[in-house]
mmCIF file of C-alpha atoms in Angstrom:
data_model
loop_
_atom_site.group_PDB
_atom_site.id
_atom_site.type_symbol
_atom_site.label_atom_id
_atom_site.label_comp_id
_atom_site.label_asym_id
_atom_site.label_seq_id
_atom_site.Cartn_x
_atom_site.Cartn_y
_atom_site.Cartn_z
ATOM 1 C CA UNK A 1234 116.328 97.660 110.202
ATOM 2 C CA UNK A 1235 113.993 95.252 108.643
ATOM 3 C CA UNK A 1236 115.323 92.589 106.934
ATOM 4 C CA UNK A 1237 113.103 89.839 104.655
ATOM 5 C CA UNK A 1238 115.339 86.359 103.905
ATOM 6 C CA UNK A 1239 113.718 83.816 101.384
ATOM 7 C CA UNK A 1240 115.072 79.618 101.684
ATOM 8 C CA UNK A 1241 115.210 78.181 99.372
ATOM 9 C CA UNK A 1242 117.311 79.881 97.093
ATOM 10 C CA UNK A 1243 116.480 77.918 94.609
ATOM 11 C CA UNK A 1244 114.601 74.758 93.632
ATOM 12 C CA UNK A 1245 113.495 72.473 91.377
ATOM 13 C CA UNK A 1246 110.599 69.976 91.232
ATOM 14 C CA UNK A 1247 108.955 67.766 89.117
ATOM 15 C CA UNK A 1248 105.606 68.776 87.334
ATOM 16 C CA UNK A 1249 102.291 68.209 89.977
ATOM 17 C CA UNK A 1250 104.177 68.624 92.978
ATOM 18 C CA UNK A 1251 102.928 70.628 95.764
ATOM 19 C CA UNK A 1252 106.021 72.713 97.097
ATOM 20 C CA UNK A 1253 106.167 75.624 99.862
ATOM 21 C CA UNK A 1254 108.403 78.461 99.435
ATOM 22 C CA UNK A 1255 109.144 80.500 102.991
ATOM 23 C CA UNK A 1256 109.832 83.968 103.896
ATOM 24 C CA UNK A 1257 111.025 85.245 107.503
ATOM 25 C CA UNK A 1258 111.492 89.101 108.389
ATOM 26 C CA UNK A 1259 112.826 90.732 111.329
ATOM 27 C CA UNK A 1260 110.675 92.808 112.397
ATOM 28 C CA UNK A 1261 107.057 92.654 113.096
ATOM 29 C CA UNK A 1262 105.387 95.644 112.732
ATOM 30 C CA UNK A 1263 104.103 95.665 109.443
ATOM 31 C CA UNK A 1264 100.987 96.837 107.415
ATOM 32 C CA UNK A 1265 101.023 93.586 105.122
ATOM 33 C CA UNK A 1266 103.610 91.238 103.366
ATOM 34 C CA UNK A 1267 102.825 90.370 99.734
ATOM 35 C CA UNK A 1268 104.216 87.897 97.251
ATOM 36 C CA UNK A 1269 105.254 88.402 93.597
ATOM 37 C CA UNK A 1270 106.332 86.540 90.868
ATOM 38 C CA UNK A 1271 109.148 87.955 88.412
ATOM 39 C CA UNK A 1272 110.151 86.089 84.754
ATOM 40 C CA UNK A 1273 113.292 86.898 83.390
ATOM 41 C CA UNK A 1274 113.664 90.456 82.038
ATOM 42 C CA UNK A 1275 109.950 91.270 83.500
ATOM 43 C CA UNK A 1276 108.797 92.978 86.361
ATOM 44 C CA UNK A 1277 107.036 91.833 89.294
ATOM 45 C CA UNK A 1278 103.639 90.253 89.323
ATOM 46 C CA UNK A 1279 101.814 90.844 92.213
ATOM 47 C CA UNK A 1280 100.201 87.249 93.644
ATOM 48 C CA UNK A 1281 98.603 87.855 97.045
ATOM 49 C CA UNK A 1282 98.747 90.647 99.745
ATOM 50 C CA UNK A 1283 98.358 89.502 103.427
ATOM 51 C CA UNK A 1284 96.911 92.327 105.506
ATOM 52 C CA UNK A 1285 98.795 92.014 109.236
ATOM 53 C CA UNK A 1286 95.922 91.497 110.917
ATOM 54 C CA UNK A 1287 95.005 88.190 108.475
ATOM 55 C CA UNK A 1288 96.447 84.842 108.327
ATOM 56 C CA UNK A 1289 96.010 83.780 104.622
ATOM 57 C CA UNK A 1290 95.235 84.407 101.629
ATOM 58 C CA UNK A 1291 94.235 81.859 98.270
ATOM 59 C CA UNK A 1292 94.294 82.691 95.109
ATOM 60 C CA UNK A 1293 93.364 79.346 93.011
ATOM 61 C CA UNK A 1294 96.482 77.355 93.445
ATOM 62 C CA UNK A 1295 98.385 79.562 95.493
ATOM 63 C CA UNK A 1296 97.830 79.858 98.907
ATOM 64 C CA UNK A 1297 99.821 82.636 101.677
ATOM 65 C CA UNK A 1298 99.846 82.042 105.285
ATOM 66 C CA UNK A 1299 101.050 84.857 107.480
ATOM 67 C CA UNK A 1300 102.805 84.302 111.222
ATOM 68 C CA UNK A 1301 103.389 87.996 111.792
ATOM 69 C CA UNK A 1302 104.637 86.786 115.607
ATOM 70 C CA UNK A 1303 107.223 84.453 114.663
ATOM 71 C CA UNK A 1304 108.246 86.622 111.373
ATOM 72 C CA UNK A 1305 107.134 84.333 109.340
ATOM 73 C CA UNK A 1306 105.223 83.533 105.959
ATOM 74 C CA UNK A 1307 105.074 80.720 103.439
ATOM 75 C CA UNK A 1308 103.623 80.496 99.783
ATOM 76 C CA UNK A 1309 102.160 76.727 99.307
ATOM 77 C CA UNK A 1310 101.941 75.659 95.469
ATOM 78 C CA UNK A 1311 99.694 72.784 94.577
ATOM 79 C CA UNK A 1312 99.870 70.600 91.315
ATOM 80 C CA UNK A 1313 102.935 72.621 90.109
ATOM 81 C CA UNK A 1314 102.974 73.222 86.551
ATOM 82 C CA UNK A 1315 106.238 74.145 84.182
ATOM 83 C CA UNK A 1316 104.824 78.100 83.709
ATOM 84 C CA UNK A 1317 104.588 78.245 87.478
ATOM 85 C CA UNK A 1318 108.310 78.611 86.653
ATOM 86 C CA UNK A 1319 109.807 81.979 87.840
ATOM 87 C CA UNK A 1320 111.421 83.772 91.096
ATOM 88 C CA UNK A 1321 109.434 84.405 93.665
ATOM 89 C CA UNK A 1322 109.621 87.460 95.725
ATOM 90 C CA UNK A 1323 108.079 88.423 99.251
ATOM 91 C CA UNK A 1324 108.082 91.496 100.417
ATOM 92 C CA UNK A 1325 107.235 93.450 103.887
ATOM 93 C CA UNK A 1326 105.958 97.186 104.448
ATOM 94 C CA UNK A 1327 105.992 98.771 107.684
ATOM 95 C CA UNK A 1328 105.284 102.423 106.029
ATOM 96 C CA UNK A 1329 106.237 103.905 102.979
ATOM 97 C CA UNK A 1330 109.120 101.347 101.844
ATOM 98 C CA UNK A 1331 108.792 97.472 101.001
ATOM 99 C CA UNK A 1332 111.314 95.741 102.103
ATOM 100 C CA UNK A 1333 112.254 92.921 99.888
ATOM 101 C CA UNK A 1334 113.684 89.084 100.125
ATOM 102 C CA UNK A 1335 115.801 88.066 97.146
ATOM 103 C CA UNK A 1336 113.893 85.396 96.294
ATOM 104 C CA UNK A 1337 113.087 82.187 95.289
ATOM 105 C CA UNK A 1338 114.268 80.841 91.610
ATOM 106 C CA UNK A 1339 111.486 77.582 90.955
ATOM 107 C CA UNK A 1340 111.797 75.383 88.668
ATOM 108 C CA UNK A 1341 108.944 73.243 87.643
ATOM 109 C CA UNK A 1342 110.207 70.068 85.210
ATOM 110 C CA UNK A 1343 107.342 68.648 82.679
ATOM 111 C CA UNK B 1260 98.199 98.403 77.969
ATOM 112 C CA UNK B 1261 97.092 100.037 80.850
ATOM 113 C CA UNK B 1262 100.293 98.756 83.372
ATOM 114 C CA UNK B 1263 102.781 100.863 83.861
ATOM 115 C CA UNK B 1264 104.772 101.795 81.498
ATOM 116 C CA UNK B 1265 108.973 102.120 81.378
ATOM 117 C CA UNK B 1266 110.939 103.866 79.475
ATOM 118 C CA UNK B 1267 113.733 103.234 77.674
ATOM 119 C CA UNK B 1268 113.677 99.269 77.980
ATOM 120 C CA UNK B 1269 117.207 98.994 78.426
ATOM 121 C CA UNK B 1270 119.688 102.327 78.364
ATOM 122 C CA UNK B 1271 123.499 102.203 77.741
ATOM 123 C CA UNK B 1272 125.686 104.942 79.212
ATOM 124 C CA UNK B 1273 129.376 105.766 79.241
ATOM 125 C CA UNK B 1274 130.934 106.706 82.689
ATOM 126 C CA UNK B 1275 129.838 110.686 83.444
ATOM 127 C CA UNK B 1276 126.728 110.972 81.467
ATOM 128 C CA UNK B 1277 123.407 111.571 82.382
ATOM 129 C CA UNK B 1278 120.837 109.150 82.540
ATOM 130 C CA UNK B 1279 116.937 109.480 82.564
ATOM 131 C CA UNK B 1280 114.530 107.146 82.898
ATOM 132 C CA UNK B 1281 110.615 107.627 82.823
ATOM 133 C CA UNK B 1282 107.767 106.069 84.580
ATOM 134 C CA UNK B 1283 104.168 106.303 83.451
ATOM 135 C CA UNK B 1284 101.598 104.627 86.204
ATOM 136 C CA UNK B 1285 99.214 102.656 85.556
ATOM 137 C CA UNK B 1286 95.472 105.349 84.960
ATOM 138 C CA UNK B 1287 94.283 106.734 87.991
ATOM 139 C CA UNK B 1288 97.265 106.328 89.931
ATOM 140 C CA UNK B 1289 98.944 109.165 91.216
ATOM 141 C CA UNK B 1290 101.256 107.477 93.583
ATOM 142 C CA UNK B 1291 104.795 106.171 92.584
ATOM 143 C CA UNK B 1292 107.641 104.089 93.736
ATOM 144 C CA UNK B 1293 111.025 103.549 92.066
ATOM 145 C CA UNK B 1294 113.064 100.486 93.160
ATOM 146 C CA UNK B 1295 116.427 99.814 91.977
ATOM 147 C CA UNK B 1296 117.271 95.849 91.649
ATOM 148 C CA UNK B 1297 121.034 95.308 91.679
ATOM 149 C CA UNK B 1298 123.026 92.175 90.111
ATOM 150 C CA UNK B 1299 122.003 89.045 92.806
ATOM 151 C CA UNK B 1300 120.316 91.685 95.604
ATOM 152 C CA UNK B 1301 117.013 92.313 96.046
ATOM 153 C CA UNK B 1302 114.795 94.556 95.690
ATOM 154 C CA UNK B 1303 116.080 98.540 97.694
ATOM 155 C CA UNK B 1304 113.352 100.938 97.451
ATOM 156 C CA UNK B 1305 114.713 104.485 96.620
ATOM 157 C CA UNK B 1306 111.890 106.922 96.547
ATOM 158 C CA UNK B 1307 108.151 107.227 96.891
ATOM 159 C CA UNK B 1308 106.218 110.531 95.233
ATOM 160 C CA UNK B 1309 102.716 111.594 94.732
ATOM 161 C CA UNK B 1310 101.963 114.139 92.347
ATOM 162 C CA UNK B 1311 104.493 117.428 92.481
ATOM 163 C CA UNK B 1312 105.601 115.989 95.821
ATOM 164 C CA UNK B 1313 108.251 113.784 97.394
ATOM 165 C CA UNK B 1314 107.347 111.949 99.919
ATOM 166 C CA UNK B 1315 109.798 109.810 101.319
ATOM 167 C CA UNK B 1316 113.454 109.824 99.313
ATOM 168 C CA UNK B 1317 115.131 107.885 102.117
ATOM 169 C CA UNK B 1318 116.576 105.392 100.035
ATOM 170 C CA UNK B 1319 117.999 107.234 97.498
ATOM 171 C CA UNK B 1320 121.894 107.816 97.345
ATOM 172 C CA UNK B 1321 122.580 111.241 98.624
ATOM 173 C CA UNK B 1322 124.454 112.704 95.364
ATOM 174 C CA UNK B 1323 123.816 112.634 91.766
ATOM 175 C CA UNK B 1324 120.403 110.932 91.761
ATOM 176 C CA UNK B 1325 117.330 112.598 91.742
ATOM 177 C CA UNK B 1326 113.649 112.135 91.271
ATOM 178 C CA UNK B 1327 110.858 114.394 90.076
ATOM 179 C CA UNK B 1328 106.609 113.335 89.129
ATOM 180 C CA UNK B 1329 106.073 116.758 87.409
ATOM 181 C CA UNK B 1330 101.449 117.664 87.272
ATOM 182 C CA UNK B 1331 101.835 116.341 83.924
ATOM 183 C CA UNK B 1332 103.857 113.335 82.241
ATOM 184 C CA UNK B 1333 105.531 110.658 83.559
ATOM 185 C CA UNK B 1334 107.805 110.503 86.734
ATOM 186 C CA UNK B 1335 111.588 111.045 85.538
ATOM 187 C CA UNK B 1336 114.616 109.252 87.594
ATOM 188 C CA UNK B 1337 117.732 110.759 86.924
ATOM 189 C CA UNK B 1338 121.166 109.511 87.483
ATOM 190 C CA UNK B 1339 124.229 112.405 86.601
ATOM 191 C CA UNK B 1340 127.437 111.456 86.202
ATOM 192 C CA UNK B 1341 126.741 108.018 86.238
ATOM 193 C CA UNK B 1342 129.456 105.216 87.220
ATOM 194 C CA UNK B 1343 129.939 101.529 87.048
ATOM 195 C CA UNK B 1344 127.965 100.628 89.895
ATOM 196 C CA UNK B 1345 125.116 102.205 88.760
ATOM 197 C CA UNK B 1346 124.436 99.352 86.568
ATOM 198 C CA UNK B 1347 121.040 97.787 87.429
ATOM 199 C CA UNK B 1348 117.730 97.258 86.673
ATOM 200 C CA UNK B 1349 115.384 100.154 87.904
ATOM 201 C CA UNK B 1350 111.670 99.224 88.396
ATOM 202 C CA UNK B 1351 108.997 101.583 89.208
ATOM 203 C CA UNK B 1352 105.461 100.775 90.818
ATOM 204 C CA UNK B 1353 102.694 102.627 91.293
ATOM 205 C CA UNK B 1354 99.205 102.495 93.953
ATOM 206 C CA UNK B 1355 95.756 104.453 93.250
ATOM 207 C CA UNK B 1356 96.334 105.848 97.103
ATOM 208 C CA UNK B 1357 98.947 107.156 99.087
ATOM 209 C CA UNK B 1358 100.590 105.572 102.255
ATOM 210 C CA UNK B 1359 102.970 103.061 100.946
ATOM 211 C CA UNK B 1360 102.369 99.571 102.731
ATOM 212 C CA UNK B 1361 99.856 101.251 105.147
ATOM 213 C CA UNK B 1362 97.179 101.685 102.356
ATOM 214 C CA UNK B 1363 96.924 97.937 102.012
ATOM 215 C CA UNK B 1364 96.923 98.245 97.934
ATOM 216 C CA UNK B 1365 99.140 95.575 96.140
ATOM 217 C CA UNK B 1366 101.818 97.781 94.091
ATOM 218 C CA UNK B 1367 102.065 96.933 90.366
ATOM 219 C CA UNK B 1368 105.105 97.014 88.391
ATOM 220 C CA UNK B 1369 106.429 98.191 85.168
ATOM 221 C CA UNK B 1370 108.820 96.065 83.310
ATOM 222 C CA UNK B 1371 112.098 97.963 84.377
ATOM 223 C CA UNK B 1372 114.795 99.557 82.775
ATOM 224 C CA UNK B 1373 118.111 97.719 82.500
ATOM 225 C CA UNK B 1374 120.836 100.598 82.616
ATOM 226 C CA UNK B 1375 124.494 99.539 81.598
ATOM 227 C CA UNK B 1376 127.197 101.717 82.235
ATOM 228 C CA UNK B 1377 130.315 101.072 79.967
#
């Protein structure tokens, strides 16, 4: 059974830091992984969707890199700002479901 | 507001009632997911269903939950008899195509209902 973990937990930085949150899963075969942001009492934001068979993705100050070998993907930050503030989520699909991390809680301090 | 949209925002229940909750996708989307987020877990998909059509319920609980995403309206979740531990937020997604993660389309998200069971 797949299973997605997320370290940290949570953190906290100062404003204009560049910061990396990671994501490992279990099991390899997957169609993509995709990262989402959720603010408190929202839903989740989609941010970028790595297809398996790419290793990144950008989206202006996010950027996804995707190690689908080594179960692995990160989500690097640069010049954090305080509304970058928010859990993160990653998530795998190998078919129909998405298999979910619990997240990331960032804080970004002015 | 085109997103999808969740209904009620937040639902309270006393133990052995019903609960529904409604899903409308975002326009042009005819494939839906509901998720159900529990107190510090993740994310557990429950269900996936294209129009009239279940198409994979393999994380639903066997017993009193359901699912339905009728030709026309919204896609209805229903909890009967609900208990304690049914207390959670329920999100629901929705994709223009079909496939789940094998289509390759990002999944967008309502807001969620928050259902508290007294």
């Amino acid at each position: 059974k797949q299973e997605v973990t997320q370290i940290p937990a949570a953190l906290s930085v100062p404003e204009g830091e560049n910061l990396v949150l990671n994501c490992s899963f279990t099991d390899s075969a997957i169609y993509n992984l995709q990262w989402f942001r959720q603010d408190p009492g929202k839903g989740l934001t989609s941010l970028l969707l790595i297809q398996s068979s790419q290793r990144e993705q950008t989206s202006g100050r996010l950027n996804a890199s995707l190690d689908k070998s080594s179960g692995r993907s990160t989500l690097y930050i640069a010049a954090s700002q305080p509304g970058d503030s928010a859990t993160y989520l990653c998530a795998v699909s190998p078919g129909n479901q998405f298999y979910f991390g619990t997240g990331t809680s960032l804080t970004v301090i002015p | 507001n085109a997103g999808v949209m969740q209904n009620p925002r937040h639902l309270v229940r006393r133990r052995g009632q019903e609960a529904r909750l409604r899903c409308s996708p975002m326009k042009g989307h005819s494939h839906v997911y509901w998720y159900r987020q529990l107190p510090e877990e993740g994310l557990k998909f429950m269900v996936y269903l294209q129009k009239e059509n279940i198409i994979d319920e393999s994380g639903m609980p066997k017993e009193r939950f359901s699912a339905e995403f009728p030709k026309e309206g919204p896609s209805i979740l229903r909890i009967q008899q609900v208990v304690r531990g049914d207390s959670a937020a329920y999100f629901c997604a929705s994709s223009p195509t079909g496939g789940g993660g094998a289509s390759n389309q990002p999944q967008h998200f309502g807001d969620g209902t928050r259902l508290s069971i007294l």
